[in-house]
C-alpha cells in the first residue's frame, strides 16, 4: 500500500509508517485488494485525513469499520457515496441534528465531505474492510494506527471536540486528555441503540457551543 496522505498528517504520523506493524498491515491490505473485493477504493483509504488536515481539525467523530456493502464506503466514518441510500445510523444522525439544531431534516446526500472540509475528522478505527464481511480487517494493525492519530490530536492540539458513540468508541477514546478537550459520549446511533441515549444527546449543538466558547467557527451540520 503506497501511503498517500495529506502532508501535515504525514509529518505527524510519519513514524507509524516505519513501524513493523504497519509493514505487516500494508502487506495484508495489498493481498486483500488483490485477491478479493475490499472497501473503500484504495484512493479513499486516507480520505478523512486529506479532507481534514491535522491543523484544521475541530471535531473528531469516531466510527468502527467502513461500510462493507457495494459502493457504500467512501473513507469517511458514517458516510456513504453520494449515489447510495442513506444507512439507518446516518438517518438517525440526521434526525438528531434536525431535533438538536432546529435544522430541517437533511435532504443532502450521505457523503459528509461537507463536514470534513469544515474540520470534522470522520475517523474509523479500521480503515478497510472485505466486502460483505463486517470486522474482517480488525486486529491487523489499523487500530494501532488510528490510536496514534487520536494520541497526536490529544497531545498536540487544544480545544477539540471528540464525539464518541457506543462502547467501542468510548473505549478507543478513553485516553483523550479531557483537561484540554471536550469529550461527548452517548450510545451508538444504530437503530438498535439510538433510543437508549443517542436521541436527545444534543452533541451537535454542544460541539458548536464549545467551539464558539473557544473562538472557533461552529460547524454547519446541514
PDB file of N, CA and C in Angstrom, residues 25-112:
ATOM      1  N   UNK A  25       0.671  -4.680   8.158  1.00  0.00           N
ATOM      2  CA  UNK A  25      -0.659  -4.230   7.760  1.00  0.00           C
ATOM      3  C   UNK A  25      -0.702  -3.960   6.262  1.00  0.00           C
ATOM      4  N   UNK A  26       0.330  -3.294   5.755  1.00  0.00           N
ATOM      5  CA  UNK A  26       0.401  -2.970   4.330  1.00  0.00           C
ATOM      6  C   UNK A  26       0.345  -4.229   3.483  1.00  0.00           C
ATOM      7  N   UNK A  27       1.122  -5.243   3.863  1.00  0.00           N
ATOM      8  CA  UNK A  27       1.138  -6.487   3.095  1.00  0.00           C
ATOM      9  C   UNK A  27      -0.219  -7.168   3.156  1.00  0.00           C
ATOM     10  N   UNK A  28      -0.841  -7.165   4.313  1.00  0.00           N
ATOM     11  CA  UNK A  28      -2.167  -7.769   4.444  1.00  0.00           C
ATOM     12  C   UNK A  28      -3.183  -7.070   3.552  1.00  0.00           C
ATOM     13  N   UNK A  29      -3.202  -5.734   3.606  1.00  0.00           N
ATOM     14  CA  UNK A  29      -4.193  -4.985   2.832  1.00  0.00           C
ATOM     15  C   UNK A  29      -3.958  -5.149   1.328  1.00  0.00           C
ATOM     16  N   UNK A  30      -2.717  -5.099   0.908  1.00  0.00           N
ATOM     17  CA  UNK A  30      -2.405  -5.305  -0.520  1.00  0.00           C
ATOM     18  C   UNK A  30      -2.930  -6.650  -1.002  1.00  0.00           C
ATOM     19  N   UNK A  31      -2.692  -7.691  -0.198  1.00  0.00           N
ATOM     20  CA  UNK A  31      -3.128  -9.034  -0.557  1.00  0.00           C
ATOM     21  C   UNK A  31      -4.650  -9.100  -0.632  1.00  0.00           C
ATOM     22  N   UNK A  32      -5.329  -8.450   0.310  1.00  0.00           N
ATOM     23  CA  UNK A  32      -6.792  -8.450   0.313  1.00  0.00           C
ATOM     24  C   UNK A  32      -7.366  -7.780  -0.939  1.00  0.00           C
ATOM     25  N   UNK A  33      -6.792  -6.637  -1.312  1.00  0.00           N
ATOM     26  CA  UNK A  33      -7.269  -5.951  -2.514  1.00  0.00           C
ATOM     27  C   UNK A  33      -6.997  -6.786  -3.767  1.00  0.00           C
ATOM     28  N   UNK A  34      -5.887  -7.495  -3.771  1.00  0.00           N
ATOM     29  CA  UNK A  34      -5.507  -8.297  -4.936  1.00  0.00           C
ATOM     30  C   UNK A  34      -6.399  -9.512  -5.105  1.00  0.00           C
ATOM     31  N   UNK A  35      -6.772 -10.117  -3.972  1.00  0.00           N
ATOM     32  CA  UNK A  35      -7.463 -11.401  -4.036  1.00  0.00           C
ATOM     33  C   UNK A  35      -8.986 -11.311  -3.946  1.00  0.00           C
ATOM     34  N   UNK A  36      -9.501 -10.144  -3.583  1.00  0.00           N
ATOM     35  CA  UNK A  36     -10.949 -10.033  -3.441  1.00  0.00           C
ATOM     36  C   UNK A  36     -11.408  -8.596  -3.546  1.00  0.00           C
ATOM     37  N   UNK A  37     -12.617  -8.350  -3.100  1.00  0.00           N
ATOM     38  CA  UNK A  37     -13.179  -7.002  -3.122  1.00  0.00           C
ATOM     39  C   UNK A  37     -13.065  -6.402  -1.726  1.00  0.00           C
ATOM     40  N   UNK A  38     -12.472  -5.209  -1.669  1.00  0.00           N
ATOM     41  CA  UNK A  38     -12.246  -4.525  -0.399  1.00  0.00           C
ATOM     42  C   UNK A  38     -12.744  -3.089  -0.536  1.00  0.00           C
ATOM     43  N   UNK A  39     -13.300  -2.564   0.540  1.00  0.00           N
ATOM     44  CA  UNK A  39     -13.777  -1.181   0.567  1.00  0.00           C
ATOM     45  C   UNK A  39     -13.039  -0.397   1.644  1.00  0.00           C
ATOM     46  N   UNK A  40     -12.881   0.924   1.448  1.00  0.00           N
ATOM     47  CA  UNK A  40     -13.264   1.702   0.275  1.00  0.00           C
ATOM     48  C   UNK A  40     -12.275   1.505  -0.874  1.00  0.00           C
ATOM     49  N   UNK A  41     -12.473   2.222  -1.974  1.00  0.00           N
ATOM     50  CA  UNK A  41     -11.490   2.203  -3.060  1.00  0.00           C
ATOM     51  C   UNK A  41     -10.143   2.656  -2.505  1.00  0.00           C
ATOM     52  N   UNK A  42      -9.038   2.096  -3.001  1.00  0.00           N
ATOM     53  CA  UNK A  42      -7.719   2.445  -2.463  1.00  0.00           C
ATOM     54  C   UNK A  42      -7.466   3.950  -2.356  1.00  0.00           C
ATOM     55  N   UNK A  43      -7.930   4.724  -3.308  1.00  0.00           N
ATOM     56  CA  UNK A  43      -7.687   6.169  -3.288  1.00  0.00           C
ATOM     57  C   UNK A  43      -8.384   6.859  -2.123  1.00  0.00           C
ATOM     58  N   UNK A  44      -9.373   6.171  -1.518  1.00  0.00           N
ATOM     59  CA  UNK A  44     -10.155   6.777  -0.428  1.00  0.00           C
ATOM     60  C   UNK A  44      -9.779   6.278   0.963  1.00  0.00           C
ATOM     61  N   UNK A  45      -8.770   5.418   1.071  1.00  0.00           N
ATOM     62  CA  UNK A  45      -8.410   4.870   2.388  1.00  0.00           C
ATOM     63  C   UNK A  45      -8.096   5.993   3.379  1.00  0.00           C
ATOM     64  N   UNK A  46      -7.348   7.000   2.914  1.00  0.00           N
ATOM     65  CA  UNK A  46      -6.949   8.101   3.795  1.00  0.00           C
ATOM     66  C   UNK A  46      -7.708   9.396   3.480  1.00  0.00           C
ATOM     67  N   UNK A  47      -8.896   9.254   2.917  1.00  0.00           N
ATOM     68  CA  UNK A  47      -9.672  10.423   2.507  1.00  0.00           C
ATOM     69  C   UNK A  47     -10.019  11.334   3.683  1.00  0.00           C
ATOM     70  N   UNK A  48     -10.322  10.747   4.839  1.00  0.00           N
ATOM     71  CA  UNK A  48     -10.669  11.563   6.011  1.00  0.00           C
ATOM     72  C   UNK A  48      -9.546  12.536   6.351  1.00  0.00           C
ATOM     73  N   UNK A  49      -8.306  12.087   6.198  1.00  0.00           N
ATOM     74  CA  UNK A  49      -7.147  12.924   6.516  1.00  0.00           C
ATOM     75  C   UNK A  49      -6.903  13.969   5.427  1.00  0.00           C
ATOM     76  N   UNK A  50      -7.130  13.573   4.188  1.00  0.00           N
ATOM     77  CA  UNK A  50      -6.894  14.502   3.086  1.00  0.00           C
ATOM     78  C   UNK A  50      -7.877  15.667   3.099  1.00  0.00           C
ATOM     79  N   UNK A  51      -9.115  15.395   3.485  1.00  0.00           N
ATOM     80  CA  UNK A  51     -10.126  16.456   3.517  1.00  0.00           C
ATOM     81  C   UNK A  51     -10.036  17.306   4.779  1.00  0.00           C
ATOM     82  N   UNK A  52      -9.392  16.781   5.808  1.00  0.00           N
ATOM     83  CA  UNK A  52      -9.346  17.463   7.104  1.00  0.00           C
ATOM     84  C   UNK A  52      -7.916  17.418   7.649  1.00  0.00           C
ATOM     85  N   UNK A  53      -7.041  18.328   7.215  1.00  0.00           N
ATOM     86  CA  UNK A  53      -5.648  18.339   7.667  1.00  0.00           C
ATOM     87  C   UNK A  53      -5.528  18.484   9.186  1.00  0.00           C
ATOM     88  N   UNK A  54      -4.407  18.038   9.717  1.00  0.00           N
ATOM     89  CA  UNK A  54      -4.166  17.995  11.152  1.00  0.00           C
ATOM     90  C   UNK A  54      -4.460  19.327  11.831  1.00  0.00           C
ATOM     91  N   UNK A  55      -3.996  20.414  11.240  1.00  0.00           N
ATOM     92  CA  UNK A  55      -4.134  21.728  11.884  1.00  0.00           C
ATOM     93  C   UNK A  55      -5.513  22.332  11.691  1.00  0.00           C
ATOM     94  N   UNK A  56      -6.383  21.668  10.907  1.00  0.00           N
ATOM     95  CA  UNK A  56      -7.739  22.175  10.664  1.00  0.00           C
ATOM     96  C   UNK A  56      -8.793  21.429  11.465  1.00  0.00           C
ATOM     97  N   UNK A  57      -8.401  20.359  12.151  1.00  0.00           N
ATOM     98  CA  UNK A  57      -9.375  19.551  12.895  1.00  0.00           C
ATOM     99  C   UNK A  57      -9.992  20.371  14.027  1.00  0.00           C
ATOM    100  N   UNK A  58     -11.317  20.323  14.117  1.00  0.00           N
ATOM    101  CA  UNK A  58     -12.055  20.932  15.223  1.00  0.00           C
ATOM    102  C   UNK A  58     -12.825  19.884  16.011  1.00  0.00           C
ATOM    103  N   UNK A  59     -13.387  18.925  15.278  1.00  0.00           N
ATOM    104  CA  UNK A  59     -14.241  17.889  15.856  1.00  0.00           C
ATOM    105  C   UNK A  59     -13.776  16.536  15.322  1.00  0.00           C
ATOM    106  N   UNK A  60     -13.748  15.541  16.192  1.00  0.00           N
ATOM    107  CA  UNK A  60     -13.441  14.170  15.777  1.00  0.00           C
ATOM    108  C   UNK A  60     -14.647  13.295  16.099  1.00  0.00           C
ATOM    109  N   UNK A  61     -15.173  12.605  15.086  1.00  0.00           N
ATOM    110  CA  UNK A  61     -16.244  11.638  15.292  1.00  0.00           C
ATOM    111  C   UNK A  61     -15.673  10.259  14.994  1.00  0.00           C
ATOM    112  N   UNK A  62     -15.712   9.382  15.990  1.00  0.00           N
ATOM    113  CA  UNK A  62     -15.114   8.056  15.859  1.00  0.00           C
ATOM    114  C   UNK A  62     -16.130   7.016  15.421  1.00  0.00           C
ATOM    115  N   UNK A  63     -15.776   6.283  14.370  1.00  0.00           N
ATOM    116  CA  UNK A  63     -16.543   5.128  13.941  1.00  0.00           C
ATOM    117  C   UNK A  63     -15.717   3.870  14.139  1.00  0.00           C
ATOM    118  N   UNK A  64     -16.231   2.755  13.652  1.00  0.00           N
ATOM    119  CA  UNK A  64     -15.527   1.479  13.855  1.00  0.00           C
ATOM    120  C   UNK A  64     -14.996   0.923  12.544  1.00  0.00           C
ATOM    121  N   UNK A  65     -15.873   0.446  11.666  1.00  0.00           N
ATOM    122  CA  UNK A  65     -15.488  -0.137  10.374  1.00  0.00           C
ATOM    123  C   UNK A  65     -16.093   0.668   9.236  1.00  0.00           C
ATOM    124  N   UNK A  66     -15.467   0.647   8.057  1.00  0.00           N
ATOM    125  CA  UNK A  66     -16.172   1.160   6.878  1.00  0.00           C
ATOM    126  C   UNK A  66     -17.390   0.278   6.584  1.00  0.00           C
ATOM    127  N   UNK A  67     -18.366   0.835   5.881  1.00  0.00           N
ATOM    128  CA  UNK A  67     -19.471   0.004   5.407  1.00  0.00           C
ATOM    129  C   UNK A  67     -18.907  -1.046   4.443  1.00  0.00           C
ATOM    130  N   UNK A  68     -19.534  -2.236   4.440  1.00  0.00           N
ATOM    131  CA  UNK A  68     -18.992  -3.329   3.624  1.00  0.00           C
ATOM    132  C   UNK A  68     -19.887  -3.687   2.451  1.00  0.00           C
ATOM    133  N   UNK A  69     -20.890  -2.827   2.166  1.00  0.00           N
ATOM    134  CA  UNK A  69     -21.746  -3.057   1.013  1.00  0.00           C
ATOM    135  C   UNK A  69     -21.206  -2.381  -0.242  1.00  0.00           C
ATOM    136  N   UNK A  70     -21.746  -2.775  -1.383  1.00  0.00           N
ATOM    137  CA  UNK A  70     -21.275  -2.257  -2.678  1.00  0.00           C
ATOM    138  C   UNK A  70     -21.451  -0.737  -2.749  1.00  0.00           C
ATOM    139  N   UNK A  71     -20.391  -0.038  -3.106  1.00  0.00           N
ATOM    140  CA  UNK A  71     -20.391   1.407  -3.358  1.00  0.00           C
ATOM    141  C   UNK A  71     -20.860   2.232  -2.158  1.00  0.00           C
ATOM    142  N   UNK A  72     -20.672   1.718  -0.958  1.00  0.00           N
ATOM    143  CA  UNK A  72     -21.066   2.489   0.222  1.00  0.00           C
ATOM    144  C   UNK A  72     -19.886   3.277   0.802  1.00  0.00           C
ATOM    145  N   UNK A  73     -18.855   2.576   1.257  1.00  0.00           N
ATOM    146  CA  UNK A  73     -17.749   3.227   1.965  1.00  0.00           C
ATOM    147  C   UNK A  73     -17.014   4.231   1.075  1.00  0.00           C
ATOM    148  N   UNK A  74     -16.729   5.397   1.654  1.00  0.00           N
ATOM    149  CA  UNK A  74     -16.006   6.425   0.887  1.00  0.00           C
ATOM    150  C   UNK A  74     -14.833   7.018   1.662  1.00  0.00           C
ATOM    151  N   UNK A  75     -14.440   6.360   2.737  1.00  0.00           N
ATOM    152  CA  UNK A  75     -13.293   6.825   3.505  1.00  0.00           C
ATOM    153  C   UNK A  75     -13.616   7.717   4.679  1.00  0.00           C
ATOM    154  N   UNK A  76     -14.889   8.045   4.874  1.00  0.00           N
ATOM    155  CA  UNK A  76     -15.319   8.886   5.986  1.00  0.00           C
ATOM    156  C   UNK A  76     -16.260   8.089   6.874  1.00  0.00           C
ATOM    157  N   UNK A  77     -16.011   8.091   8.173  1.00  0.00           N
ATOM    158  CA  UNK A  77     -16.857   7.340   9.104  1.00  0.00           C
ATOM    159  C   UNK A  77     -18.311   7.793   9.005  1.00  0.00           C
ATOM    160  N   UNK A  78     -19.207   6.841   8.998  1.00  0.00           N
ATOM    161  CA  UNK A  78     -20.661   7.031   8.945  1.00  0.00           C
ATOM    162  C   UNK A  78     -21.161   7.523   7.582  1.00  0.00           C
ATOM    163  N   UNK A  79     -20.267   7.878   6.671  1.00  0.00           N
ATOM    164  CA  UNK A  79     -20.659   8.434   5.378  1.00  0.00           C
ATOM    165  C   UNK A  79     -20.761   7.339   4.317  1.00  0.00           C
ATOM    166  N   UNK A  80     -21.494   7.664   3.251  1.00  0.00           N
ATOM    167  CA  UNK A  80     -21.580   6.768   2.096  1.00  0.00           C
ATOM    168  C   UNK A  80     -21.399   7.584   0.824  1.00  0.00           C
ATOM    169  N   UNK A  81     -21.103   6.887  -0.267  1.00  0.00           N
ATOM    170  CA  UNK A  81     -21.033   7.557  -1.563  1.00  0.00           C
ATOM    171  C   UNK A  81     -22.355   8.268  -1.835  1.00  0.00           C
ATOM    172  N   UNK A  82     -22.271   9.408  -2.517  1.00  0.00           N
ATOM    173  CA  UNK A  82     -23.472  10.235  -2.668  1.00  0.00           C
ATOM    174  C   UNK A  82     -24.557   9.588  -3.518  1.00  0.00           C
ATOM    175  N   UNK A  83     -24.219   8.514  -4.224  1.00  0.00           N
ATOM    176  CA  UNK A  83     -25.220   7.824  -5.043  1.00  0.00           C
ATOM    177  C   UNK A  83     -26.004   6.787  -4.254  1.00  0.00           C
ATOM    178  N   UNK A  84     -25.625   6.582  -2.980  1.00  0.00           N
ATOM    179  CA  UNK A  84     -26.193   5.487  -2.203  1.00  0.00           C
ATOM    180  C   UNK A  84     -27.293   5.952  -1.249  1.00  0.00           C
ATOM    181  N   UNK A  85     -28.181   5.024  -0.937  1.00  0.00           N
ATOM    182  CA  UNK A  85     -29.209   5.296   0.063  1.00  0.00           C
ATOM    183  C   UNK A  85     -28.545   5.563   1.412  1.00  0.00           C
ATOM    184  N   UNK A  86     -29.138   6.430   2.195  1.00  0.00           N
ATOM    185  CA  UNK A  86     -28.567   6.788   3.498  1.00  0.00           C
ATOM    186  C   UNK A  86     -28.844   5.661   4.491  1.00  0.00           C
ATOM    187  N   UNK A  87     -27.795   5.083   5.092  1.00  0.00           N
ATOM    188  CA  UNK A  87     -27.974   3.956   6.021  1.00  0.00           C
ATOM    189  C   UNK A  87     -28.705   4.379   7.296  1.00  0.00           C
ATOM    190  N   UNK A  88     -29.258   3.412   8.021  1.00  0.00           N
ATOM    191  CA  UNK A  88     -30.053   3.729   9.215  1.00  0.00           C
ATOM    192  C   UNK A  88     -29.325   4.569  10.264  1.00  0.00           C
ATOM    193  N   UNK A  89     -28.057   4.261  10.549  1.00  0.00           N
ATOM    194  CA  UNK A  89     -27.334   5.041  11.567  1.00  0.00           C
ATOM    195  C   UNK A  89     -27.203   6.494  11.139  1.00  0.00           C
ATOM    196  N   UNK A  90     -26.910   6.715   9.872  1.00  0.00           N
ATOM    197  CA  UNK A  90     -26.769   8.085   9.387  1.00  0.00           C
ATOM    198  C   UNK A  90     -28.125   8.782   9.341  1.00  0.00           C
ATOM    199  N   UNK A  91     -29.186   8.043   9.026  1.00  0.00           N
ATOM    200  CA  UNK A  91     -30.529   8.626   9.103  1.00  0.00           C
ATOM    201  C   UNK A  91     -30.796   9.127  10.523  1.00  0.00           C
ATOM    202  N   UNK A  92     -30.394   8.339  11.512  1.00  0.00           N
ATOM    203  CA  UNK A  92     -30.613   8.747  12.905  1.00  0.00           C
ATOM    204  C   UNK A  92     -29.741   9.938  13.286  1.00  0.00           C
ATOM    205  N   UNK A  93     -28.539  10.002  12.736  1.00  0.00           N
ATOM    206  CA  UNK A  93     -27.675  11.167  12.963  1.00  0.00           C
ATOM    207  C   UNK A  93     -28.340  12.419  12.409  1.00  0.00           C
ATOM    208  N   UNK A  94     -28.850  12.330  11.206  1.00  0.00           N
ATOM    209  CA  UNK A  94     -29.537  13.474  10.594  1.00  0.00           C
ATOM    210  C   UNK A  94     -30.777  13.863  11.401  1.00  0.00           C
ATOM    211  N   UNK A  95     -31.480  12.860  11.919  1.00  0.00           N
ATOM    212  CA  UNK A  95     -32.686  13.122  12.717  1.00  0.00           C
ATOM    213  C   UNK A  95     -32.325  13.882  14.002  1.00  0.00           C
ATOM    214  N   UNK A  96     -31.230  13.471  14.649  1.00  0.00           N
ATOM    215  CA  UNK A  96     -30.797  14.149  15.872  1.00  0.00           C
ATOM    216  C   UNK A  96     -30.341  15.575  15.575  1.00  0.00           C
ATOM    217  N   UNK A  97     -29.661  15.758  14.456  1.00  0.00           N
ATOM    218  CA  UNK A  97     -29.245  17.111  14.071  1.00  0.00           C
ATOM    219  C   UNK A  97     -30.464  18.002  13.886  1.00  0.00           C
ATOM    220  N   UNK A  98     -31.482  17.480  13.211  1.00  0.00           N
ATOM    221  CA  UNK A  98     -32.699  18.270  12.977  1.00  0.00           C
ATOM    222  C   UNK A  98     -33.348  18.662  14.304  1.00  0.00           C
ATOM    223  N   UNK A  99     -33.425  17.720  15.223  1.00  0.00           N
ATOM    224  CA  UNK A  99     -34.053  17.995  16.516  1.00  0.00           C
ATOM    225  C   UNK A  99     -33.197  18.892  17.394  1.00  0.00           C
ATOM    226  N   UNK A 100     -31.900  18.708  17.325  1.00  0.00           N
ATOM    227  CA  UNK A 100     -30.970  19.428  18.184  1.00  0.00           C
ATOM    228  C   UNK A 100     -30.758  20.865  17.724  1.00  0.00           C
ATOM    229  N   UNK A 101     -30.545  21.030  16.434  1.00  0.00           N
ATOM    230  CA  UNK A 101     -30.132  22.335  15.908  1.00  0.00           C
ATOM    231  C   UNK A 101     -31.263  23.115  15.260  1.00  0.00           C
ATOM    232  N   UNK A 102     -32.426  22.475  15.145  1.00  0.00           N
ATOM    233  CA  UNK A 102     -33.543  23.168  14.525  1.00  0.00           C
ATOM    234  C   UNK A 102     -33.445  23.243  13.020  1.00  0.00           C
ATOM    235  N   UNK A 103     -32.525  22.464  12.458  1.00  0.00           N
ATOM    236  CA  UNK A 103     -32.430  22.408  11.004  1.00  0.00           C
ATOM    237  C   UNK A 103     -33.570  21.549  10.474  1.00  0.00           C
ATOM    238  N   UNK A 104     -33.955  21.744   9.230  1.00  0.00           N
ATOM    239  CA  UNK A 104     -34.850  20.767   8.614  1.00  0.00           C
ATOM    240  C   UNK A 104     -34.099  19.450   8.466  1.00  0.00           C
ATOM    241  N   UNK A 105     -34.834  18.348   8.449  1.00  0.00           N
ATOM    242  CA  UNK A 105     -34.193  17.048   8.246  1.00  0.00           C
ATOM    243  C   UNK A 105     -33.377  17.104   6.963  1.00  0.00           C
ATOM    244  N   UNK A 106     -32.113  16.709   7.039  1.00  0.00           N
ATOM    245  CA  UNK A 106     -31.219  16.850   5.904  1.00  0.00           C
ATOM    246  C   UNK A 106     -31.730  16.089   4.688  1.00  0.00           C
ATOM    247  N   UNK A 107     -31.754  16.762   3.569  1.00  0.00           N
ATOM    248  CA  UNK A 107     -32.107  16.103   2.313  1.00  0.00           C
ATOM    249  C   UNK A 107     -30.871  15.918   1.447  1.00  0.00           C
ATOM    250  N   UNK A 108     -29.720  16.339   1.985  1.00  0.00           N
ATOM    251  CA  UNK A 108     -28.488  16.194   1.215  1.00  0.00           C
ATOM    252  C   UNK A 108     -28.042  14.739   1.230  1.00  0.00           C
ATOM    253  N   UNK A 109     -27.071  14.447   0.392  1.00  0.00           N
ATOM    254  CA  UNK A 109     -26.578  13.073   0.317  1.00  0.00           C
ATOM    255  C   UNK A 109     -25.763  12.723   1.559  1.00  0.00           C
ATOM    256  N   UNK A 110     -25.394  11.453   1.658  1.00  0.00           N
ATOM    257  CA  UNK A 110     -24.690  10.972   2.830  1.00  0.00           C
ATOM    258  C   UNK A 110     -23.183  11.000   2.725  1.00  0.00           C
ATOM    259  N   UNK A 111     -22.640  11.755   1.794  1.00  0.00           N
ATOM    260  CA  UNK A 111     -21.185  11.759   1.581  1.00  0.00           C
ATOM    261  C   UNK A 111     -20.416  12.348   2.763  1.00  0.00           C
ATOM    262  N   UNK A 112     -20.942  13.429   3.369  1.00  0.00           N
ATOM    263  CA  UNK A 112     -20.389  14.103   4.556  1.00  0.00           C
ATOM    264  C   UNK A 112     -19.052  14.800   4.328  1.00  0.00           C
TER     265      UNK A 112
END
